[in-house]
mmCIF file of C-alpha atoms in Angstrom:
data_model
loop_
_atom_site.group_PDB
_atom_site.id
_atom_site.type_symbol
_atom_site.label_atom_id
_atom_site.label_comp_id
_atom_site.label_asym_id
_atom_site.label_seq_id
_atom_site.Cartn_x
_atom_site.Cartn_y
_atom_site.Cartn_z
ATOM 1 C CA MET A 189 121.164 100.664 111.509
ATOM 2 C CA LYS A 190 119.935 103.132 114.204
ATOM 3 C CA PHE A 191 118.016 106.365 113.344
ATOM 4 C CA ASP A 192 115.768 109.049 115.124
ATOM 5 C CA ILE A 193 112.957 108.348 112.552
ATOM 6 C CA ALA A 194 112.574 105.636 109.706
ATOM 7 C CA ILE A 195 110.350 106.604 107.015
ATOM 8 C CA ILE A 196 108.876 103.864 104.804
ATOM 9 C CA GLY A 197 108.433 105.700 101.365
ATOM 10 C CA GLY A 198 110.123 108.248 99.355
ATOM 11 C CA GLY A 199 107.341 110.121 97.703
ATOM 12 C CA LEU A 200 105.903 113.739 98.592
ATOM 13 C CA ALA A 201 104.696 112.612 101.981
ATOM 14 C CA GLY A 202 107.862 110.723 103.078
ATOM 15 C CA LEU A 203 110.462 113.202 101.938
ATOM 16 C CA THR A 204 108.602 116.591 103.267
ATOM 17 C CA CYS A 205 108.229 114.513 106.720
ATOM 18 C CA GLY A 206 111.688 113.850 106.415
ATOM 19 C CA ILE A 207 112.991 117.389 105.461
ATOM 20 C CA ARG A 208 110.658 118.849 108.393
ATOM 21 C CA LEU A 209 112.608 116.762 110.863
ATOM 22 C CA ALA A 210 115.883 116.623 109.168
ATOM 23 C CA GLU A 211 115.737 120.487 109.772
ATOM 24 C CA GLN A 212 115.470 120.188 113.353
ATOM 25 C CA GLY A 213 118.460 117.748 113.545
ATOM 26 C CA LYS A 214 116.749 114.478 113.719
ATOM 27 C CA ARG A 215 118.802 111.511 112.141
ATOM 28 C CA CYS A 216 116.135 110.437 109.530
ATOM 29 C CA ALA A 217 116.400 107.520 106.756
ATOM 30 C CA ILE A 218 114.171 106.913 104.305
ATOM 31 C CA ILE A 219 113.484 103.390 102.624
ATOM 32 C CA SER A 220 112.213 103.877 99.270
ATOM 33 C CA ALA A 221 111.111 100.873 97.185
ATOM 34 C CA GLY A 222 110.784 102.408 93.669
ATOM 35 C CA GLN A 223 110.188 105.387 91.341
ATOM 36 C CA SER A 224 108.120 107.942 93.107
ATOM 37 C CA ALA A 225 104.537 108.878 92.178
ATOM 38 C CA LEU A 226 105.605 112.197 91.371
ATOM 39 C CA HIS A 227 107.548 110.932 88.339
ATOM 40 C CA PHE A 228 103.992 110.435 86.893
ATOM 41 C CA SER A 229 102.177 113.799 88.036
ATOM 42 C CA SER A 230 101.667 117.097 86.460
ATOM 43 C CA GLY A 231 103.954 118.927 88.929
ATOM 44 C CA SER A 232 101.120 120.810 90.066
ATOM 45 C CA LEU A 233 99.746 120.240 93.742
ATOM 46 C CA ASP A 234 96.250 119.923 94.787
ATOM 47 C CA PHE A 235 94.822 120.901 98.347
ATOM 48 C CA LEU A 236 91.103 120.524 98.123
ATOM 49 C CA SER A 237 89.597 121.420 94.453
ATOM 50 C CA TYR A 238 86.196 119.661 94.569
ATOM 51 C CA MET A 239 83.893 118.761 97.524
ATOM 52 C CA PRO A 240 82.489 115.294 97.919
ATOM 53 C CA ASP A 241 78.984 116.550 96.249
ATOM 54 C CA GLY A 242 81.104 117.793 93.278
ATOM 55 C CA SER A 243 81.055 121.494 93.888
ATOM 56 C CA VAL A 244 84.122 123.514 92.708
ATOM 57 C CA VAL A 245 86.082 125.085 95.825
ATOM 58 C CA LYS A 246 87.237 128.398 95.245
ATOM 59 C CA ASN A 247 88.701 128.964 98.745
ATOM 60 C CA PRO A 248 89.936 125.716 100.341
ATOM 61 C CA LEU A 249 90.320 126.938 103.826
ATOM 62 C CA ASP A 250 86.806 128.097 103.980
ATOM 63 C CA ALA A 251 85.589 124.803 102.967
ATOM 64 C CA LEU A 252 87.112 122.437 105.682
ATOM 65 C CA GLU A 253 83.960 123.145 107.903
ATOM 66 C CA ASP A 254 81.553 121.996 105.048
ATOM 67 C CA LEU A 255 84.029 119.145 104.478
ATOM 68 C CA ALA A 256 83.893 117.959 107.730
ATOM 69 C CA LYS A 257 80.251 117.630 107.709
ATOM 70 C CA GLN A 258 80.273 115.876 104.267
ATOM 71 C CA SER A 259 83.331 113.544 104.860
ATOM 72 C CA PRO A 260 84.069 113.051 108.335
ATOM 73 C CA GLU A 261 86.524 110.284 107.745
ATOM 74 C CA HIS A 262 88.584 112.708 105.515
ATOM 75 C CA PRO A 263 92.178 113.216 106.950
ATOM 76 C CA TYR A 264 91.638 116.933 106.919
ATOM 77 C CA SER A 265 88.303 116.595 109.122
ATOM 78 C CA ARG A 266 90.153 114.432 111.685
ATOM 79 C CA LEU A 267 92.896 116.828 112.143
ATOM 80 C CA GLY A 268 90.488 120.060 112.076
ATOM 81 C CA ALA A 269 90.502 123.257 110.137
ATOM 82 C CA ASP A 270 93.242 125.416 112.253
ATOM 83 C CA CYS A 271 95.733 122.617 112.296
ATOM 84 C CA VAL A 272 95.411 121.737 108.547
ATOM 85 C CA SER A 273 95.631 125.652 107.561
ATOM 86 C CA GLN A 274 99.045 125.704 109.742
ATOM 87 C CA MET A 275 100.372 122.551 108.059
ATOM 88 C CA ALA A 276 99.464 123.763 104.396
ATOM 89 C CA GLN A 277 101.386 126.912 105.015
ATOM 90 C CA GLN A 278 104.098 125.405 106.692
ATOM 91 C CA ALA A 279 104.501 123.159 103.795
ATOM 92 C CA GLU A 280 104.369 126.085 101.160
ATOM 93 C CA ARG A 281 107.596 127.439 103.031
ATOM 94 C CA LEU A 282 109.280 124.008 103.324
ATOM 95 C CA LEU A 283 108.730 123.753 99.478
ATOM 96 C CA ILE A 284 110.149 127.293 98.606
ATOM 97 C CA ASN A 285 113.294 126.529 101.228
ATOM 98 C CA CYS A 286 113.985 123.442 98.795
ATOM 99 C CA GLY A 287 114.361 125.912 95.789
ATOM 100 C CA LEU A 288 110.973 125.022 94.499
ATOM 101 C CA SER A 289 108.808 127.830 92.621
ATOM 102 C CA PHE A 290 105.061 128.045 92.766
ATOM 103 C CA THR A 291 102.219 129.985 91.619
ATOM 104 C CA GLY A 292 99.122 130.090 94.302
ATOM 105 C CA ASN A 293 98.654 129.855 97.919
ATOM 106 C CA VAL A 294 96.214 127.568 100.235
ATOM 107 C CA ALA A 295 93.746 130.492 100.689
ATOM 108 C CA GLN A 296 92.910 130.592 97.230
ATOM 109 C CA ASN A 297 92.804 128.066 94.267
ATOM 110 C CA HIS A 298 93.708 128.774 90.665
ATOM 111 C CA MET A 299 93.000 127.243 87.401
ATOM 112 C CA ARG A 300 96.067 125.754 85.665
ATOM 113 C CA MET A 301 96.228 124.559 82.208
ATOM 114 C CA THR A 302 96.371 120.610 81.265
ATOM 115 C CA PRO A 303 97.974 118.947 78.270
ATOM 116 C CA LEU A 304 94.556 118.964 76.699
ATOM 117 C CA GLY A 305 93.822 122.622 76.616
ATOM 118 C CA THR A 306 91.441 122.556 79.567
ATOM 119 C CA GLN A 307 91.586 124.120 82.956
ATOM 120 C CA ARG A 308 91.701 122.225 86.304
ATOM 121 C CA ALA A 309 91.511 123.793 89.920
ATOM 122 C CA THR A 310 94.564 123.334 92.029
ATOM 123 C CA TRP A 311 96.528 124.880 94.737
ATOM 124 C CA LEU A 312 100.107 125.259 93.653
ATOM 125 C CA SER A 313 101.285 124.973 90.188
ATOM 126 C CA PRO A 314 105.274 125.827 88.975
ATOM 127 C CA THR A 315 105.397 129.189 87.843
ATOM 128 C CA GLU A 316 106.435 127.945 84.281
ATOM 129 C CA VAL A 317 102.750 126.500 83.724
ATOM 130 C CA PRO A 318 99.718 128.517 82.438
ATOM 131 C CA THR A 319 97.609 129.568 85.085
ATOM 132 C CA SER A 320 94.317 132.125 85.707
ATOM 133 C CA THR A 321 92.098 132.795 88.358
ATOM 134 C CA ILE A 322 89.167 130.741 88.615
ATOM 135 C CA GLY A 323 86.211 131.724 86.240
ATOM 136 C CA GLU A 324 88.579 133.639 83.960
ATOM 137 C CA ALA A 325 90.455 132.772 80.785
ATOM 138 C CA LEU A 326 94.069 132.706 80.493
ATOM 139 C CA PRO A 327 95.623 136.217 80.310
ATOM 140 C CA TRP A 328 96.653 136.215 76.899
ATOM 141 C CA LYS A 329 94.442 136.866 73.592
ATOM 142 C CA ARG A 330 96.837 135.387 70.916
ATOM 143 C CA ILE A 331 98.826 132.305 72.126
ATOM 144 C CA ALA A 332 101.482 129.852 69.992
ATOM 145 C CA ILE A 333 101.373 126.466 71.107
ATOM 146 C CA ILE A 334 104.417 124.748 69.913
ATOM 147 C CA GLY A 335 105.106 121.137 70.021
ATOM 148 C CA ILE A 336 108.061 119.049 68.732
ATOM 149 C CA GLU A 337 108.048 117.291 65.498
ATOM 150 C CA GLY A 338 108.207 113.369 66.312
ATOM 151 C CA PHE A 339 107.031 113.783 69.982
ATOM 152 C CA LEU A 340 103.739 112.141 70.420
ATOM 153 C CA ASP A 341 103.118 112.882 73.931
ATOM 154 C CA PHE A 342 101.727 116.207 73.416
ATOM 155 C CA GLN A 343 99.726 117.241 70.550
ATOM 156 C CA PRO A 344 99.313 121.290 70.273
ATOM 157 C CA GLN A 345 96.055 120.905 67.994
ATOM 158 C CA LEU A 346 94.235 119.539 70.920
ATOM 159 C CA ALA A 347 95.100 121.933 73.502
ATOM 160 C CA ALA A 348 94.520 124.565 70.790
ATOM 161 C CA GLY A 349 90.934 123.507 70.297
ATOM 162 C CA SER A 350 90.131 123.692 74.010
ATOM 163 C CA LEU A 351 91.181 127.294 74.037
ATOM 164 C CA GLU A 352 89.756 128.260 70.934
ATOM 165 C CA GLY A 353 86.508 128.004 72.334
ATOM 166 C CA LYS A 354 87.302 130.157 75.202
ATOM 167 C CA GLY A 355 87.676 133.093 72.848
ATOM 168 C CA ILE A 356 91.500 132.865 72.566
ATOM 169 C CA GLU A 357 93.362 132.918 69.165
ATOM 170 C CA VAL A 358 95.688 130.172 68.924
ATOM 171 C CA ILE A 359 98.162 129.211 66.311
ATOM 172 C CA THR A 360 99.990 125.703 66.328
ATOM 173 C CA ASP A 361 103.428 124.717 64.766
ATOM 174 C CA TYR A 362 106.456 122.235 65.771
ATOM 175 C CA LEU A 363 109.819 122.808 66.651
ATOM 176 C CA HIS A 364 112.313 121.785 63.928
ATOM 177 C CA VAL A 365 115.665 121.293 66.280
ATOM 178 C CA PRO A 366 118.203 119.109 64.398
ATOM 179 C CA ALA A 367 120.106 118.147 67.940
ATOM 180 C CA LEU A 368 117.048 115.931 68.623
ATOM 181 C CA ASP A 369 117.211 113.988 65.365
ATOM 182 C CA ARG A 370 119.090 110.980 67.329
ATOM 183 C CA LEU A 371 116.259 110.737 69.702
ATOM 184 C CA ARG A 372 113.501 110.990 67.402
ATOM 185 C CA ASN A 373 114.816 107.926 65.111
ATOM 186 C CA ASN A 374 114.368 105.729 68.161
ATOM 187 C CA PRO A 375 110.697 106.252 69.436
ATOM 188 C CA SER A 376 111.088 104.672 72.824
ATOM 189 C CA GLU A 377 113.868 107.260 73.892
ATOM 190 C CA PHE A 378 111.904 110.191 72.597
ATOM 191 C CA ARG A 379 110.306 111.392 76.018
ATOM 192 C CA ALA A 380 110.142 114.415 77.708
ATOM 193 C CA THR A 381 113.012 113.562 80.205
ATOM 194 C CA ASN A 382 115.576 112.647 77.238
ATOM 195 C CA ILE A 383 114.475 115.744 75.178
ATOM 196 C CA SER A 384 115.348 117.881 77.955
ATOM 197 C CA ARG A 385 118.784 116.388 78.482
ATOM 198 C CA VAL A 386 119.516 117.580 74.991
ATOM 199 C CA LEU A 387 117.794 120.985 75.052
ATOM 200 C CA ASP A 388 119.179 122.069 78.348
ATOM 201 C CA LEU A 389 122.519 121.804 76.919
ATOM 202 C CA ALA A 390 123.451 125.500 76.461
ATOM 203 C CA GLU A 391 124.183 125.269 72.595
ATOM 204 C CA ASN A 392 120.941 123.820 72.011
ATOM 205 C CA THR A 393 118.861 126.206 74.455
ATOM 206 C CA GLU A 394 120.205 128.788 72.001
ATOM 207 C CA LEU A 395 118.937 126.983 69.060
ATOM 208 C CA LEU A 396 115.722 126.702 70.289
ATOM 209 C CA ALA A 397 115.286 129.722 71.210
ATOM 210 C CA ASP A 398 116.271 131.014 67.566
ATOM 211 C CA GLU A 399 113.644 128.720 66.378
ATOM 212 C CA LEU A 400 110.822 130.181 68.854
ATOM 213 C CA VAL A 401 111.659 133.794 67.691
ATOM 214 C CA ARG A 402 110.732 132.653 64.162
ATOM 215 C CA LEU A 403 107.588 130.776 65.229
ATOM 216 C CA ALA A 404 106.413 133.190 67.814
ATOM 217 C CA GLN A 405 105.674 136.373 65.519
ATOM 218 C CA GLY A 406 102.695 138.166 66.363
ATOM 219 C CA VAL A 407 101.589 136.565 69.711
ATOM 220 C CA ASP A 408 101.328 137.107 73.382
ATOM 221 C CA ALA A 409 102.637 133.715 74.799
ATOM 222 C CA VAL A 410 104.377 130.685 73.844
ATOM 223 C CA ILE A 411 103.429 127.221 75.310
ATOM 224 C CA LEU A 412 105.551 124.200 74.987
ATOM 225 C CA PRO A 413 105.367 120.857 76.528
ATOM 226 C CA ALA A 414 107.323 120.355 79.545
ATOM 227 C CA CYS A 415 110.461 119.157 77.637
ATOM 228 C CA ILE A 416 112.832 121.508 79.045
ATOM 229 C CA GLY A 417 114.359 122.570 82.467
ATOM 230 C CA LEU A 418 115.385 119.180 84.027
ATOM 231 C CA ASP A 419 118.668 119.589 84.388
ATOM 232 C CA ASN A 420 119.659 123.730 83.592
ATOM 233 C CA PRO A 421 116.451 125.553 85.783
ATOM 234 C CA ASP A 422 117.509 128.593 84.001
ATOM 235 C CA ALA A 423 116.537 127.463 80.507
ATOM 236 C CA VAL A 424 113.111 128.854 80.735
ATOM 237 C CA SER A 425 114.044 131.937 82.085
ATOM 238 C CA LEU A 426 116.750 132.313 79.296
ATOM 239 C CA LEU A 427 113.992 131.595 76.377
ATOM 240 C CA CYS A 428 111.619 134.128 77.804
ATOM 241 C CA ARG A 429 114.502 136.585 77.617
ATOM 242 C CA ARG A 430 115.243 135.640 74.191
ATOM 243 C CA VAL A 431 111.820 135.569 72.950
ATOM 244 C CA GLY A 432 110.870 139.036 74.645
ATOM 245 C CA LYS A 433 107.408 137.283 75.813
ATOM 246 C CA PRO A 434 106.209 134.485 78.299
ATOM 247 C CA VAL A 435 107.258 130.835 77.494
ATOM 248 C CA MET A 436 105.226 128.587 79.449
ATOM 249 C CA LEU A 437 105.113 124.735 80.213
ATOM 250 C CA VAL A 438 102.558 122.064 80.369
ATOM 251 C CA PRO A 439 102.997 118.616 81.306
ATOM 252 C CA THR A 440 103.214 115.679 79.255
ATOM 253 C CA LEU A 441 102.344 111.978 79.472
ATOM 254 C CA PRO A 442 104.611 110.190 82.004
ATOM 255 C CA PRO A 443 107.301 110.314 82.546
ATOM 256 C CA SER A 444 106.647 113.895 83.721
ATOM 257 C CA LEU A 445 109.722 116.322 83.875
ATOM 258 C CA LEU A 446 107.669 118.961 86.350
ATOM 259 C CA GLY A 447 107.233 116.071 88.744
ATOM 260 C CA ILE A 448 110.584 114.297 88.172
ATOM 261 C CA ARG A 449 112.151 117.911 88.683
ATOM 262 C CA MET A 450 110.375 118.503 91.900
ATOM 263 C CA HIS A 451 111.258 114.828 93.352
ATOM 264 C CA GLN A 452 114.764 115.646 92.687
ATOM 265 C CA ALA A 453 114.719 119.021 94.592
ATOM 266 C CA LEU A 454 112.817 117.487 97.532
ATOM 267 C CA ARG A 455 115.471 114.326 97.764
ATOM 268 C CA SER A 456 118.645 116.910 97.231
ATOM 269 C CA ARG A 457 117.420 118.977 100.001
ATOM 270 C CA PHE A 458 116.865 115.701 102.338
ATOM 271 C CA ARG A 459 120.174 114.701 101.787
ATOM 272 C CA GLN A 460 121.972 118.060 102.261
ATOM 273 C CA LEU A 461 120.270 118.352 105.740
ATOM 274 C CA GLY A 462 122.018 114.911 106.419
ATOM 275 C CA GLY A 463 119.221 112.370 105.610
ATOM 276 C CA GLN A 464 119.796 108.850 104.666
ATOM 277 C CA PHE A 465 118.003 108.062 101.617
ATOM 278 C CA MET A 466 117.910 104.346 100.776
ATOM 279 C CA PRO A 467 116.751 103.672 97.234
ATOM 280 C CA GLY A 468 115.669 100.530 95.543
ATOM 281 C CA ASP A 469 115.418 98.851 98.851
ATOM 282 C CA ALA A 470 111.679 97.696 100.263
ATOM 283 C CA VAL A 471 110.559 97.010 103.918
ATOM 284 C CA LEU A 472 109.600 93.365 104.028
ATOM 285 C CA ARG A 473 108.488 93.072 107.627
ATOM 286 C CA ALA A 474 108.618 94.565 111.263
ATOM 287 C CA ASP A 475 108.928 92.923 114.406
ATOM 288 C CA LEU A 476 106.661 94.438 117.172
ATOM 289 C CA ASP A 477 106.703 94.664 120.758
ATOM 290 C CA GLY A 478 103.146 95.276 122.387
ATOM 291 C CA ASP A 479 102.101 98.666 120.975
ATOM 292 C CA LYS A 480 105.627 99.609 119.593
ATOM 293 C CA VAL A 481 107.577 98.828 116.554
ATOM 294 C CA LYS A 482 110.834 97.452 117.458
ATOM 295 C CA LYS A 483 112.904 96.580 114.179
ATOM 296 C CA ILE A 484 112.163 96.715 110.579
ATOM 297 C CA TYR A 485 113.785 94.427 107.878
ATOM 298 C CA THR A 486 114.145 95.326 104.242
ATOM 299 C CA ARG A 487 114.951 93.461 101.244
ATOM 300 C CA ASN A 488 118.875 94.587 100.671
ATOM 301 C CA HIS A 489 119.726 94.274 104.425
ATOM 302 C CA THR A 490 118.038 90.989 105.337
ATOM 303 C CA ASP A 491 119.879 90.409 108.161
ATOM 304 C CA ILE A 492 120.581 93.835 109.432
ATOM 305 C CA PRO A 493 117.455 95.277 111.034
ATOM 306 C CA VAL A 494 116.538 99.190 110.808
ATOM 307 C CA THR A 495 115.690 100.511 114.384
ATOM 308 C CA ALA A 496 114.283 103.863 115.059
ATOM 309 C CA GLU A 497 112.500 105.534 117.874
ATOM 310 C CA GLN A 498 109.869 106.605 115.623
ATOM 311 C CA VAL A 499 108.507 104.944 112.379
ATOM 312 C CA VAL A 500 106.628 106.810 109.673
ATOM 313 C CA LEU A 501 104.617 104.849 107.061
ATOM 314 C CA ALA A 502 104.427 106.643 103.606
ATOM 315 C CA SER A 503 104.303 103.615 101.326
ATOM 316 C CA GLY A 504 101.379 104.883 98.949
ATOM 317 C CA SER A 505 98.166 103.381 98.053
ATOM 318 C CA PHE A 506 97.788 100.721 95.474
ATOM 319 C CA PHE A 507 99.995 102.507 92.978
ATOM 320 C CA SER A 508 102.715 102.336 94.983
ATOM 321 C CA ASN A 509 102.034 98.919 96.482
ATOM 322 C CA GLY A 510 101.572 100.625 99.860
ATOM 323 C CA LEU A 511 98.160 98.786 99.923
ATOM 324 C CA VAL A 512 97.444 95.428 98.225
ATOM 325 C CA ALA A 513 94.533 93.922 96.486
ATOM 326 C CA ASP A 514 93.922 90.372 96.131
ATOM 327 C CA PHE A 515 90.800 88.971 94.783
ATOM 328 C CA ASP A 516 88.732 88.857 98.020
ATOM 329 C CA ARG A 517 90.622 91.593 100.387
ATOM 330 C CA THR A 518 92.712 94.478 100.546
ATOM 331 C CA TYR A 519 95.399 95.040 102.805
ATOM 332 C CA GLU A 520 98.433 96.965 103.963
ATOM 333 C CA PRO A 521 101.194 94.543 103.569
ATOM 334 C CA ILE A 522 104.356 95.383 106.048
ATOM 335 C CA PHE A 523 102.135 95.527 109.484
ATOM 336 C CA GLY A 524 98.849 94.178 108.830
ATOM 337 C CA LEU A 525 97.233 97.364 109.697
ATOM 338 C CA ASP A 526 93.234 97.955 110.426
ATOM 339 C CA MET A 527 91.862 99.257 107.041
ATOM 340 C CA MET A 528 89.153 101.201 105.985
ATOM 341 C CA THR A 529 87.926 99.249 103.210
ATOM 342 C CA GLU A 530 84.847 97.178 101.705
ATOM 343 C CA SER A 531 84.667 93.499 102.537
ATOM 344 C CA GLN A 532 82.502 92.791 99.498
ATOM 345 C CA ARG A 533 84.839 92.905 95.907
ATOM 346 C CA ALA A 534 81.767 93.888 94.226
ATOM 347 C CA ASP A 535 81.636 97.171 96.335
ATOM 348 C CA TRP A 536 85.131 98.236 95.253
ATOM 349 C CA THR A 537 84.153 99.920 92.218
ATOM 350 C CA LYS A 538 81.261 101.404 90.406
ATOM 351 C CA GLU A 539 80.131 100.639 86.922
ATOM 352 C CA SER A 540 80.495 104.029 85.566
ATOM 353 C CA MET A 541 84.288 104.879 84.933
ATOM 354 C CA PHE A 542 83.524 108.658 85.455
ATOM 355 C CA ALA A 543 82.283 107.647 89.072
ATOM 356 C CA SER A 544 84.127 108.052 92.343
ATOM 357 C CA GLN A 545 85.562 104.915 92.763
ATOM 358 C CA PRO A 546 85.000 103.462 96.444
ATOM 359 C CA TYR A 547 88.422 101.577 96.467
ATOM 360 C CA LEU A 548 90.270 105.162 95.941
ATOM 361 C CA ARG A 549 89.199 106.196 99.453
ATOM 362 C CA PHE A 550 90.457 102.775 100.978
ATOM 363 C CA GLY A 551 93.510 102.935 103.270
ATOM 364 C CA VAL A 552 94.844 102.482 106.807
ATOM 365 C CA LYS A 553 92.890 103.464 109.981
ATOM 366 C CA THR A 554 94.476 105.676 112.472
ATOM 367 C CA ASP A 555 93.627 107.674 115.579
ATOM 368 C CA ASN A 556 93.388 111.447 115.706
ATOM 369 C CA GLN A 557 97.312 111.898 116.017
ATOM 370 C CA LEU A 558 97.429 109.709 112.633
ATOM 371 C CA ARG A 559 99.258 106.851 114.467
ATOM 372 C CA ALA A 560 98.231 103.660 113.045
ATOM 373 C CA MET A 561 96.166 101.115 114.290
ATOM 374 C CA ILE A 562 96.084 97.089 114.574
ATOM 375 C CA ASP A 563 92.862 95.306 116.083
ATOM 376 C CA GLY A 564 91.716 98.701 117.039
ATOM 377 C CA LYS A 565 94.538 99.667 119.096
ATOM 378 C CA SER A 566 96.934 102.639 118.167
ATOM 379 C CA ILE A 567 100.559 101.851 117.771
ATOM 380 C CA SER A 568 102.633 104.062 119.860
ATOM 381 C CA ASN A 569 105.483 104.925 117.595
ATOM 382 C CA LEU A 570 104.055 103.917 114.042
ATOM 383 C CA PHE A 571 102.422 106.842 112.109
ATOM 384 C CA ALA A 572 100.838 107.159 108.696
ATOM 385 C CA ILE A 573 100.897 109.824 106.068
ATOM 386 C CA GLY A 574 99.962 110.155 102.571
ATOM 387 C CA ALA A 575 98.252 108.102 100.165
ATOM 388 C CA VAL A 576 98.309 104.983 102.301
ATOM 389 C CA LEU A 577 95.624 107.071 104.535
ATOM 390 C CA GLY A 578 92.068 106.018 103.945
ATOM 391 C CA GLY A 579 88.840 108.115 104.098
ATOM 392 C CA TYR A 580 89.187 110.531 101.025
ATOM 393 C CA ASP A 581 89.068 110.208 97.322
ATOM 394 C CA PRO A 582 92.340 112.002 96.140
ATOM 395 C CA LEU A 583 91.067 112.216 92.467
ATOM 396 C CA GLN A 584 87.526 113.325 92.577
ATOM 397 C CA GLN A 585 88.165 115.670 95.425
ATOM 398 C CA GLY A 586 91.431 116.716 94.029
ATOM 399 C CA CYS A 587 93.494 116.643 97.271
ATOM 400 C CA GLY A 588 96.099 114.046 97.167
ATOM 401 C CA ALA A 589 98.801 116.056 97.342
ATOM 402 C CA GLY A 590 97.280 118.335 100.073
ATOM 403 C CA VAL A 591 96.758 115.292 102.296
ATOM 404 C CA SER A 592 100.354 114.165 101.616
ATOM 405 C CA LEU A 593 101.877 117.394 102.679
ATOM 406 C CA VAL A 594 99.725 118.355 105.467
ATOM 407 C CA SER A 595 99.722 114.932 107.208
ATOM 408 C CA ALA A 596 103.674 114.703 106.660
ATOM 409 C CA GLN A 597 104.296 117.993 108.527
ATOM 410 C CA TYR A 598 101.477 117.394 111.057
ATOM 411 C CA VAL A 599 103.284 113.907 111.726
ATOM 412 C CA ALA A 600 106.856 116.090 111.760
ATOM 413 C CA GLU A 601 105.545 117.960 114.480
ATOM 414 C CA GLN A 602 103.864 115.394 116.415
ATOM 415 C CA ILE A 603 107.425 113.702 116.638
ATOM 416 C CA LEU A 604 109.438 116.822 117.252
ATOM 417 C CA ALA A 605 107.056 117.526 120.368
ATOM 418 C CA MET A 606 107.126 114.017 121.661
ATOM 419 C CA SER A 607 111.129 114.459 121.516
ATOM 420 C CA GLU A 608 110.795 117.524 123.494
ATOM 421 C CA VAL A 609 109.192 115.930 126.365
ATOM 422 C CA THR A 610 111.390 113.181 126.690
ATOM 423 C CA ALA A 611 114.556 115.472 126.360
#
């Protein structure tokens, strides 16, 4: 199987890199071992929410120079502020072309509402998610937070408690939709995605609208758990029209409808462009000839190697098994790439669970063009993007999605430029 580019990993980084390359006519394959981490995400995308010293970032692009001083190994620092800015704006356009709709832009962070009613700084949020300007409250004085009877993954009272502390009047209640009774009787099936498949049916969306009209008397906005709109993207708009006021969604515990919806949109766009998506397959090993990857062998095609002019490693971090931790070492399992890591296990973590954990900064080493390295030498046709990269803490710094998108677009542009030179 021969392609122009083989991408290992079908998450945010791999898909957006593949989409950009496919837009330019490149024949791409994405080899995806399992469920994308997007299925466990909030659906919002962070670019840079906090500096390494813990300070809140309001204007991410203005903070890049200071970030380079505090964290010179951060992928943003390695690429440079001008490049990062260009790639972030390119990523915004790419997401829009995939049919996704967001609040926000890379010039200024905003605050999004979490399932607990707290606020978190972020870059882009789905338009249905409640947001506000940093330092300000949500734009409504009286809110109804409505849960779903029997749904344990979202508790309206917890969210209400946080909002009431900010001077917002909140009422809470629960939806009673008979169409959900079959799911409710089996708690293992009573999850956001399954609920959405029921509520997205036109007749049930109408019943939900009737229930919300009853519950939303005298409030400025309604907030629901994100359990509608997976198969019918117009469902939330319909509710807003019927209720006559904003109906907003907050993410629930995984599986996350907002994250799954994003993954589906990206994968659909990649396939529409002619990309080959290989789900449920895993890369087991690769053959290298000098400084070049020649062949890739996968679990489902053991005796038929994948060959490509360029290879992109977007396999994720420990969560996605793109990196592996044994008792005494951490490593990249496919190519045996050089790692940013700590040799002593005691140095991998800190005692306080709220501290920035060192292992989150572990990842593969690259040169300044994001080409992966073995024994200190760059592999000429192997690039690394996304969570497999080292040098940053995606949780403490709030930059995981940003690094994935920026590095994906940067590597795509590198490959396209190389193609023009050899054409």
